[in-house]
Amino acid sequence: QVQLQESGPGLVKPSQTLSLTCTVSGGSISSDSYYWSWIRQPAGKGLEWIGRIYASGTTNYNPSLKSRVTISVDTSKNHFSLKLSSVTAADTAVYYCARDGSYSTRGGFDYWGQGTLVTVSS
Amino acid sequence: DIVMTQSPDSLAVSLGERATINCKSSQSVLYSSNNKNYLAWYQQKPGQPPKLLFYWASTRESEVPDRFSGSGSGTDFTLTISSLQAEDVAVYYCQQYYRTPPTFGQGTKLEIK
């Protein structure tokens, strides 16, 4: 059973960089055909896809956030990471990592972390 | 971006009755080469991450009860719960993965009447 766990600071100051890591267990992050995505959800609102990475390091980002987002992967540690720069209060949300089957035989986001709340405040 | 629009925004259904949630995409998510609709459905309960219910519009994820069904093609899709149970109270989202960025509907909140 694949499990994902987000980790990182729960409080970030405005204009600083949000940094989160997602550790994958129960399976290899190098699994064929699966990407690994970050998705966020402001309190009481809907889901917004941030970006994805493949084990090779290939990335796709949401154009709405592309200028501020960097996603990286460390296959030796079986984890991938998110950096979001120049944060504002609008970036306050629960951040999820998820296994992305968009290009696999399954489709959709089939495994999710529990989510971590990141608050942007001084 | 492909815009996903769900209807209704909220829905109250009696226990044992049918619940129907609709999802419309701003362009077709049917890939003609493989005849697959790149559409997924999720269930999200308070304090939990979304749970994948269906992919390819109608392929049920393992362990999802068969009272749940997904249907539709092209731009119009439906999630149906044939006989609502108390544990089905949640917010439901549709999502397209036909084009990057993947996008979600705004969600439909399902409650017991």
mmCIF file of C-alpha atoms in Angstrom:
data_model
loop_
_atom_site.group_PDB
_atom_site.id
_atom_site.type_symbol
_atom_site.label_atom_id
_atom_site.label_comp_id
_atom_site.label_asym_id
_atom_site.label_seq_id
_atom_site.Cartn_x
_atom_site.Cartn_y
_atom_site.Cartn_z
ATOM 1 C CA GLN A 1 0.000 0.000 0.000
ATOM 2 C CA VAL A 2 1.519 3.293 -1.116
ATOM 3 C CA GLN A 3 1.541 5.990 1.549
ATOM 4 C CA LEU A 4 2.504 9.649 1.257
ATOM 5 C CA GLN A 5 3.372 12.044 4.084
ATOM 6 C CA GLU A 6 3.854 15.782 3.809
ATOM 7 C CA SER A 7 6.259 17.593 6.101
ATOM 8 C CA GLY A 8 7.435 21.161 6.516
ATOM 9 C CA PRO A 9 6.778 24.401 8.381
ATOM 10 C CA GLY A 10 3.182 25.234 9.161
ATOM 11 C CA LEU A 11 3.824 28.967 9.276
ATOM 12 C CA VAL A 12 5.578 31.046 6.642
ATOM 13 C CA LYS A 13 6.052 34.802 6.606
ATOM 14 C CA PRO A 14 4.786 36.867 3.676
ATOM 15 C CA SER A 15 7.307 37.260 0.831
ATOM 16 C CA GLN A 16 9.248 34.214 2.019
ATOM 17 C CA THR A 17 9.460 30.751 0.431
ATOM 18 C CA LEU A 18 7.185 27.878 1.400
ATOM 19 C CA SER A 19 9.025 24.539 1.430
ATOM 20 C CA LEU A 20 7.394 21.138 1.794
ATOM 21 C CA THR A 21 8.545 17.561 1.315
ATOM 22 C CA CYS A 22 6.456 14.496 0.524
ATOM 23 C CA THR A 23 7.908 11.157 1.569
ATOM 24 C CA VAL A 24 6.622 8.089 -0.243
ATOM 25 C CA SER A 25 6.524 4.691 1.454
ATOM 26 C CA GLY A 26 5.212 1.304 0.406
ATOM 27 C CA GLY A 27 6.346 1.843 -3.157
ATOM 28 C CA SER A 28 9.065 3.403 -5.251
ATOM 29 C CA ILE A 29 8.831 6.965 -6.457
ATOM 30 C CA SER A 30 10.475 5.635 -9.610
ATOM 31 C CA SER A 31 7.424 3.506 -10.475
ATOM 32 C CA ASP A 32 6.755 3.424 -14.195
ATOM 33 C CA SER A 33 4.094 5.762 -15.556
ATOM 34 C CA TYR A 34 3.364 7.639 -12.353
ATOM 35 C CA TYR A 35 3.982 11.291 -11.742
ATOM 36 C CA TRP A 36 3.916 12.877 -8.299
ATOM 37 C CA SER A 37 1.853 15.989 -7.761
ATOM 38 C CA TRP A 38 1.226 18.808 -5.320
ATOM 39 C CA ILE A 39 -2.337 20.044 -4.855
ATOM 40 C CA ARG A 40 -3.649 22.667 -2.471
ATOM 41 C CA GLN A 41 -6.973 23.568 -0.913
ATOM 42 C CA PRO A 42 -7.741 26.827 0.888
ATOM 43 C CA ALA A 43 -10.048 26.411 3.860
ATOM 44 C CA GLY A 44 -13.608 25.755 2.733
ATOM 45 C CA LYS A 45 -12.672 25.966 -0.941
ATOM 46 C CA GLY A 46 -11.883 23.710 -3.871
ATOM 47 C CA LEU A 47 -8.774 21.943 -5.114
ATOM 48 C CA GLU A 48 -6.009 23.560 -7.134
ATOM 49 C CA TRP A 49 -3.268 21.554 -8.834
ATOM 50 C CA ILE A 50 0.157 23.123 -8.359
ATOM 51 C CA GLY A 51 2.460 20.906 -10.377
ATOM 52 C CA ARG A 52 3.961 17.452 -10.899
ATOM 53 C CA ILE A 53 7.271 15.699 -11.281
ATOM 54 C CA TYR A 54 8.408 12.413 -12.752
ATOM 55 C CA ALA A 55 11.235 10.391 -11.274
ATOM 56 C CA SER A 56 13.459 11.516 -14.158
ATOM 57 C CA GLY A 57 12.993 15.108 -13.008
ATOM 58 C CA THR A 58 10.550 16.140 -15.731
ATOM 59 C CA THR A 59 8.135 18.714 -14.383
ATOM 60 C CA ASN A 60 4.845 20.381 -15.296
ATOM 61 C CA TYR A 61 3.515 23.411 -13.456
ATOM 62 C CA ASN A 62 0.196 25.203 -13.282
ATOM 63 C CA PRO A 63 0.643 28.343 -15.413
ATOM 64 C CA SER A 64 -1.077 30.360 -12.692
ATOM 65 C CA LEU A 65 1.791 29.560 -10.280
ATOM 66 C CA LYS A 66 4.628 28.659 -12.626
ATOM 67 C CA SER A 67 6.759 31.731 -11.956
ATOM 68 C CA ARG A 68 6.898 30.932 -8.229
ATOM 69 C CA VAL A 69 6.971 27.100 -8.115
ATOM 70 C CA THR A 70 9.806 24.617 -8.125
ATOM 71 C CA ILE A 71 9.258 20.892 -7.658
ATOM 72 C CA SER A 72 12.203 18.549 -7.242
ATOM 73 C CA VAL A 73 12.712 14.845 -6.577
ATOM 74 C CA ASP A 74 15.248 12.798 -4.664
ATOM 75 C CA THR A 75 14.844 9.183 -5.721
ATOM 76 C CA SER A 76 17.478 7.987 -3.235
ATOM 77 C CA LYS A 77 15.285 9.259 -0.392
ATOM 78 C CA ASN A 78 12.023 8.376 -2.144
ATOM 79 C CA HIS A 79 10.685 11.865 -1.707
ATOM 80 C CA PHE A 80 9.794 14.939 -3.702
ATOM 81 C CA SER A 81 9.607 18.551 -2.664
ATOM 82 C CA LEU A 82 7.750 21.788 -3.320
ATOM 83 C CA LYS A 83 9.068 25.323 -3.112
ATOM 84 C CA LEU A 84 6.696 28.259 -3.562
ATOM 85 C CA SER A 85 8.337 31.655 -3.456
ATOM 86 C CA SER A 86 7.076 35.151 -2.605
ATOM 87 C CA VAL A 87 4.107 33.831 -0.663
ATOM 88 C CA THR A 88 1.139 35.938 0.370
ATOM 89 C CA ALA A 89 -1.929 35.281 2.510
ATOM 90 C CA ALA A 90 -3.611 33.892 -0.618
ATOM 91 C CA ASP A 91 -1.222 30.932 -0.449
ATOM 92 C CA THR A 92 -2.616 29.859 2.916
ATOM 93 C CA ALA A 93 -4.057 26.393 2.339
ATOM 94 C CA VAL A 94 -3.843 22.716 3.089
ATOM 95 C CA TYR A 95 -1.161 21.320 0.819
ATOM 96 C CA TYR A 96 -1.476 17.738 -0.387
ATOM 97 C CA CYS A 97 0.924 15.513 -2.225
ATOM 98 C CA ALA A 98 -0.542 12.781 -4.399
ATOM 99 C CA ARG A 99 0.395 10.042 -6.821
ATOM 100 C CA ASP A 100 -0.616 11.181 -10.284
ATOM 101 C CA GLY A 101 -1.851 8.529 -12.668
ATOM 102 C CA SER A 102 -2.736 10.953 -15.476
ATOM 103 C CA TYR A 103 -0.372 9.197 -17.859
ATOM 104 C CA SER A 104 -0.795 5.695 -16.486
ATOM 105 C CA THR A 105 -3.323 2.959 -17.133
ATOM 106 C CA ARG A 106 -5.349 4.101 -14.090
ATOM 107 C CA GLY A 107 -5.866 7.832 -14.305
ATOM 108 C CA GLY A 108 -6.569 10.362 -11.584
ATOM 109 C CA PHE A 109 -4.838 10.932 -8.261
ATOM 110 C CA ASP A 110 -5.075 7.588 -6.502
ATOM 111 C CA TYR A 111 -2.981 8.024 -3.350
ATOM 112 C CA TRP A 112 -2.905 11.186 -1.255
ATOM 113 C CA GLY A 113 -1.076 12.381 1.794
ATOM 114 C CA GLN A 114 -3.133 13.547 4.775
ATOM 115 C CA GLY A 115 -2.327 17.156 3.943
ATOM 116 C CA THR A 116 -0.484 19.836 5.851
ATOM 117 C CA LEU A 117 -1.837 23.268 6.680
ATOM 118 C CA VAL A 118 0.458 26.108 5.739
ATOM 119 C CA THR A 119 -0.449 29.540 7.017
ATOM 120 C CA VAL A 120 1.149 32.654 5.597
ATOM 121 C CA SER A 121 1.275 35.297 8.266
ATOM 122 C CA SER A 122 3.742 37.660 9.909
ATOM 123 C CA ASP B 1 -7.435 25.608 -18.996
ATOM 124 C CA ILE B 2 -10.399 23.239 -19.161
ATOM 125 C CA VAL B 3 -13.115 24.535 -16.853
ATOM 126 C CA MET B 4 -15.094 21.932 -14.932
ATOM 127 C CA THR B 5 -18.548 22.964 -13.732
ATOM 128 C CA GLN B 6 -20.536 20.842 -11.324
ATOM 129 C CA SER B 7 -24.223 21.006 -10.545
ATOM 130 C CA PRO B 8 -25.770 21.432 -8.136
ATOM 131 C CA ASP B 9 -23.432 23.122 -5.646
ATOM 132 C CA SER B 10 -25.253 21.341 -2.834
ATOM 133 C CA LEU B 11 -27.728 18.541 -2.611
ATOM 134 C CA ALA B 12 -29.881 17.072 0.183
ATOM 135 C CA VAL B 13 -31.212 13.558 -0.323
ATOM 136 C CA SER B 14 -33.100 11.211 1.980
ATOM 137 C CA LEU B 15 -31.447 8.028 3.162
ATOM 138 C CA GLY B 16 -32.019 5.234 0.680
ATOM 139 C CA GLU B 17 -32.840 7.622 -2.154
ATOM 140 C CA ARG B 18 -30.838 8.331 -5.320
ATOM 141 C CA ALA B 19 -28.330 11.154 -5.503
ATOM 142 C CA THR B 20 -27.121 12.541 -8.838
ATOM 143 C CA ILE B 21 -24.253 14.958 -9.359
ATOM 144 C CA ASN B 22 -23.440 16.420 -12.752
ATOM 145 C CA CYS B 23 -20.146 17.610 -14.164
ATOM 146 C CA LYS B 24 -19.610 19.500 -17.409
ATOM 147 C CA SER B 25 -16.268 20.246 -19.029
ATOM 148 C CA SER B 26 -15.609 23.301 -21.200
ATOM 149 C CA GLN B 27 -14.198 21.021 -23.899
ATOM 150 C CA SER B 28 -14.339 17.333 -24.616
ATOM 151 C CA VAL B 29 -12.130 15.113 -22.465
ATOM 152 C CA LEU B 30 -12.669 12.093 -24.721
ATOM 153 C CA TYR B 31 -9.450 10.986 -26.393
ATOM 154 C CA SER B 32 -10.462 9.497 -29.723
ATOM 155 C CA SER B 33 -7.354 7.323 -30.105
ATOM 156 C CA ASN B 34 -8.271 5.116 -27.159
ATOM 157 C CA ASN B 35 -11.942 6.082 -26.663
ATOM 158 C CA LYS B 36 -11.288 6.955 -23.032
ATOM 159 C CA ASN B 37 -12.731 9.870 -21.114
ATOM 160 C CA TYR B 38 -10.024 11.489 -18.995
ATOM 161 C CA LEU B 39 -12.349 12.199 -16.092
ATOM 162 C CA ALA B 40 -12.128 11.226 -12.415
ATOM 163 C CA TRP B 41 -14.469 11.556 -9.437
ATOM 164 C CA TYR B 42 -13.461 12.066 -5.808
ATOM 165 C CA GLN B 43 -15.166 12.001 -2.432
ATOM 166 C CA GLN B 44 -13.857 14.245 0.337
ATOM 167 C CA LYS B 45 -15.008 13.994 3.943
ATOM 168 C CA PRO B 46 -14.190 16.710 6.502
ATOM 169 C CA GLY B 47 -10.573 16.699 7.609
ATOM 170 C CA GLN B 48 -9.587 14.065 5.057
ATOM 171 C CA PRO B 49 -7.884 14.143 1.667
ATOM 172 C CA PRO B 50 -9.984 13.417 -1.398
ATOM 173 C CA LYS B 51 -10.543 9.757 -2.164
ATOM 174 C CA LEU B 52 -10.538 8.559 -5.768
ATOM 175 C CA LEU B 53 -13.853 6.921 -6.659
ATOM 176 C CA PHE B 54 -13.711 6.610 -10.454
ATOM 177 C CA TYR B 55 -11.224 7.115 -13.260
ATOM 178 C CA TRP B 56 -11.800 6.933 -17.017
ATOM 179 C CA ALA B 57 -15.242 8.347 -16.027
ATOM 180 C CA SER B 58 -16.731 4.985 -15.099
ATOM 181 C CA THR B 59 -14.008 2.635 -13.822
ATOM 182 C CA ARG B 60 -14.699 2.127 -10.139
ATOM 183 C CA GLU B 61 -11.726 2.167 -7.803
ATOM 184 C CA SER B 62 -11.343 -0.979 -5.705
ATOM 185 C CA GLU B 63 -13.363 -1.014 -2.477
ATOM 186 C CA VAL B 64 -15.778 1.651 -3.685
ATOM 187 C CA PRO B 65 -19.302 0.324 -3.036
ATOM 188 C CA ASP B 66 -21.271 -0.578 -6.128
ATOM 189 C CA ARG B 67 -24.076 1.813 -5.168
ATOM 190 C CA PHE B 68 -21.732 4.419 -6.703
ATOM 191 C CA SER B 69 -21.625 4.664 -10.486
ATOM 192 C CA GLY B 70 -20.001 7.007 -12.966
ATOM 193 C CA SER B 71 -21.252 7.689 -16.478
ATOM 194 C CA GLY B 72 -21.071 10.108 -19.373
ATOM 195 C CA SER B 73 -18.792 10.947 -22.258
ATOM 196 C CA GLY B 74 -17.302 13.916 -24.049
ATOM 197 C CA THR B 75 -18.282 16.940 -21.988
ATOM 198 C CA ASP B 76 -21.112 15.689 -19.753
ATOM 199 C CA PHE B 77 -20.665 13.326 -16.843
ATOM 200 C CA THR B 78 -22.699 12.058 -13.910
ATOM 201 C CA LEU B 79 -21.938 10.526 -10.536
ATOM 202 C CA THR B 80 -24.859 8.568 -9.149
ATOM 203 C CA ILE B 81 -25.383 7.065 -5.709
ATOM 204 C CA SER B 82 -28.252 4.642 -6.092
ATOM 205 C CA SER B 83 -29.240 4.408 -2.428
ATOM 206 C CA LEU B 84 -27.767 7.070 -0.172
ATOM 207 C CA GLN B 85 -26.142 5.916 3.048
ATOM 208 C CA ALA B 86 -25.203 8.116 5.997
ATOM 209 C CA GLU B 87 -21.495 7.574 5.328
ATOM 210 C CA ASP B 88 -21.863 9.089 1.856
ATOM 211 C CA VAL B 89 -22.187 12.610 3.272
ATOM 212 C CA ALA B 90 -19.230 14.427 1.739
ATOM 213 C CA VAL B 91 -18.139 16.868 -0.921
ATOM 214 C CA TYR B 92 -17.727 15.322 -4.364
ATOM 215 C CA TYR B 93 -15.373 16.628 -7.048
ATOM 216 C CA CYS B 94 -14.916 15.816 -10.700
ATOM 217 C CA GLN B 95 -11.508 16.334 -12.318
ATOM 218 C CA GLN B 96 -10.189 16.215 -15.863
ATOM 219 C CA TYR B 97 -6.741 14.900 -16.725
ATOM 220 C CA TYR B 98 -7.074 15.293 -20.494
ATOM 221 C CA ARG B 99 -4.978 18.466 -20.569
ATOM 222 C CA THR B 100 -2.394 20.027 -18.300
ATOM 223 C CA PRO B 101 -3.135 21.632 -15.911
ATOM 224 C CA PRO B 102 -5.522 19.052 -14.485
ATOM 225 C CA THR B 103 -8.540 20.917 -13.176
ATOM 226 C CA PHE B 104 -11.288 20.189 -10.672
ATOM 227 C CA GLY B 105 -14.930 21.114 -10.452
ATOM 228 C CA GLN B 106 -15.932 23.440 -7.637
ATOM 229 C CA GLY B 107 -17.394 20.579 -5.627
ATOM 230 C CA THR B 108 -20.892 19.407 -4.714
ATOM 231 C CA LYS B 109 -21.803 19.125 -1.049
ATOM 232 C CA LEU B 110 -24.047 16.134 -0.404
ATOM 233 C CA GLU B 111 -26.135 16.070 2.769
ATOM 234 C CA ILE B 112 -28.923 14.002 4.273
ATOM 235 C CA LYS B 113 -32.434 15.425 3.998
#
